[in-house]
Coordinates of C-alpha atoms in Angstrom, one line a residue:
M1001 CA 16.3 10.8 4.6
I1002 CA 12.6 11.7 4.6
I1003 CA 10.8 9.1 2.4
P1004 CA 8.2 11.4 0.9
D1005 CA 10.9 13.9 -0.1
T1006 CA 12.4 11.3 -2.5
I1007 CA 9.4 11.4 -4.7
Y1008 CA 8.8 15.1 -4.4
N1009 CA 12.4 15.9 -5.4
T1010 CA 12.3 13.5 -8.3
V1011 CA 9.1 15.1 -9.6
K1012 CA 10.8 18.5 -9.6
L1013 CA 13.7 17.0 -11.6
Y1014 CA 12.0 14.6 -13.9
P1015 CA 8.2 15.3 -14.0
D1016 CA 7.6 13.8 -17.4
Q1017 CA 9.9 10.8 -17.1
V1018 CA 8.3 7.4 -16.7
A1019 CA 8.2 6.4 -13.0
V1020 CA 6.3 3.1 -13.2
A1021 CA 5.7 0.9 -16.2
G1022 CA 4.1 -2.5 -16.2
P1023 CA 1.3 -4.6 -17.8
G1024 CA -1.5 -2.1 -18.5
E1025 CA 0.0 0.8 -16.6
R1026 CA 2.5 3.5 -17.3
Y1027 CA 2.9 6.6 -15.1
T1028 CA 5.2 9.6 -15.1
Y1029 CA 6.6 11.0 -11.9
R1030 CA 4.1 13.8 -12.0
E1031 CA 1.2 11.3 -12.5
I1032 CA 2.5 9.0 -9.8
K1033 CA 2.8 11.9 -7.3
L1034 CA -0.8 12.9 -8.0
R1035 CA -1.9 9.3 -7.4
I1036 CA 0.1 9.1 -4.1
D1037 CA -1.4 12.4 -2.9
Q1038 CA -4.9 11.2 -3.7
L1039 CA -4.3 7.9 -2.0
A1040 CA -2.9 9.7 1.1
H1041 CA -6.0 11.8 1.2
A1042 CA -8.2 8.7 1.0
L1043 CA -6.2 7.0 3.8
D1044 CA -6.4 10.1 5.9
A1045 CA -10.2 10.2 5.4
S1046 CA -10.4 6.5 6.4
G1047 CA -9.6 7.6 10.0
L1048 CA -6.0 6.3 10.1
K1049 CA -3.7 8.4 12.3
K1050 CA 0.0 8.9 12.4
G1051 CA 1.6 5.8 13.9
D1052 CA -1.2 3.5 12.8
A1053 CA -0.2 0.3 11.0
L1054 CA -1.4 -0.1 7.3
G1055 CA -1.0 -3.6 6.0
A1056 CA -0.8 -4.8 2.4
I1057 CA -1.0 -8.1 0.7
L1058 CA -0.1 -7.1 -2.9
W1059 CA 1.8 -8.3 -5.8
N1060 CA 4.6 -6.2 -7.2
C1061 CA 2.5 -3.4 -8.8
S1062 CA 2.2 0.3 -8.9
A1063 CA -0.4 0.2 -6.0
F1064 CA 2.4 -1.2 -3.7
Y1065 CA 4.7 1.7 -4.6
E1066 CA 1.9 4.3 -4.2
L1067 CA 0.8 2.8 -0.9
Y1068 CA 4.4 2.9 0.4
Y1069 CA 4.8 6.6 -0.3
A1070 CA 1.2 7.5 0.8
A1071 CA 1.8 5.8 4.1
A1072 CA 5.1 7.6 4.6
Q1073 CA 3.5 10.9 3.8
L1074 CA 0.9 10.4 6.6
G1075 CA 3.4 8.9 9.1
L1076 CA 1.7 5.5 9.0
I1077 CA 3.7 2.3 9.6
F1078 CA 3.6 0.3 6.4
V1079 CA 3.4 -3.4 6.9
P1080 CA 3.9 -5.4 3.7
L1081 CA 2.7 -9.0 4.1
N1082 CA 4.4 -11.5 1.9
T1083 CA 2.1 -13.0 -0.7
R1084 CA 3.8 -16.4 -0.2
L1085 CA 2.9 -16.7 3.5
S1086 CA 0.4 -19.2 4.8
Y1087 CA -2.8 -17.9 6.4
R1088 CA -1.5 -18.6 9.9
E1089 CA 1.7 -16.6 9.2
L1090 CA -0.3 -13.7 7.8
E1091 CA -2.6 -13.8 10.8
F1092 CA 0.3 -13.7 13.2
M1093 CA 2.0 -10.9 11.5
A1094 CA -1.1 -8.8 11.1
A1095 CA -2.0 -9.2 14.8
D1096 CA 1.5 -8.7 16.0
S1097 CA 1.9 -5.5 14.0
G1098 CA -1.5 -4.1 15.0
V1099 CA -2.7 -3.6 11.4
K1100 CA -5.8 -1.4 11.3
L1101 CA -6.5 -1.3 7.5
L1102 CA -5.4 -4.0 5.0
V1103 CA -5.0 -3.3 1.3
V1104 CA -5.4 -6.5 -0.6
D1105 CA -5.1 -7.8 -4.1
H1106 CA -8.3 -9.6 -5.1
E1107 CA -6.5 -12.9 -5.3
F1108 CA -6.1 -12.9 -1.5
R1109 CA -9.7 -12.0 -0.7
E1110 CA -10.4 -15.2 1.3
H1111 CA -7.4 -14.7 3.5
A1112 CA -8.3 -11.0 3.9
R1113 CA -11.9 -11.8 5.0
R1114 CA -10.6 -14.3 7.5
L1115 CA -8.1 -11.8 8.8
L1116 CA -10.8 -9.2 9.3
Q1117 CA -12.7 -11.7 11.5
N1118 CA -9.8 -12.9 13.5
V1119 CA -7.4 -10.0 13.9
G1120 CA -8.8 -7.7 16.6
S1121 CA -6.9 -4.5 15.5
L1122 CA -8.1 -4.9 11.9
H1123 CA -11.1 -2.7 11.1
G1124 CA -11.3 -2.6 7.4
L1125 CA -10.2 -3.9 4.0
A1126 CA -9.5 -2.1 0.7
W1127 CA -9.3 -4.0 -2.6
V1128 CA -6.9 -3.5 -5.4
R1129 CA -7.9 -4.5 -8.9

């Protein structure tokens, strides 16, 4: 199975069906595909290359879903970091996986800033919300 194909095939079958619904957000498969494509374009423009690690410290939200598919579309290694981990655990996992860019929910901004200083492979942060 090729991960990006799952969303593309679903868009063909159910373009106007709701794909994601949550507090303050509701997107159809057509809309979510557009958002994934836009995010993939932005990630590509950030300088990430196929095989690079893209980290995320996010709650369960549409951004997580979109990031997962955008990373797959570009051949990036998606590294979701558990929101319940301590800073030390996050630091170990980010360093061990070689995360180059970290997408972070604003609630984890202090951890993210420390990670940027202490993880050699990490070159940038992107904020959600």
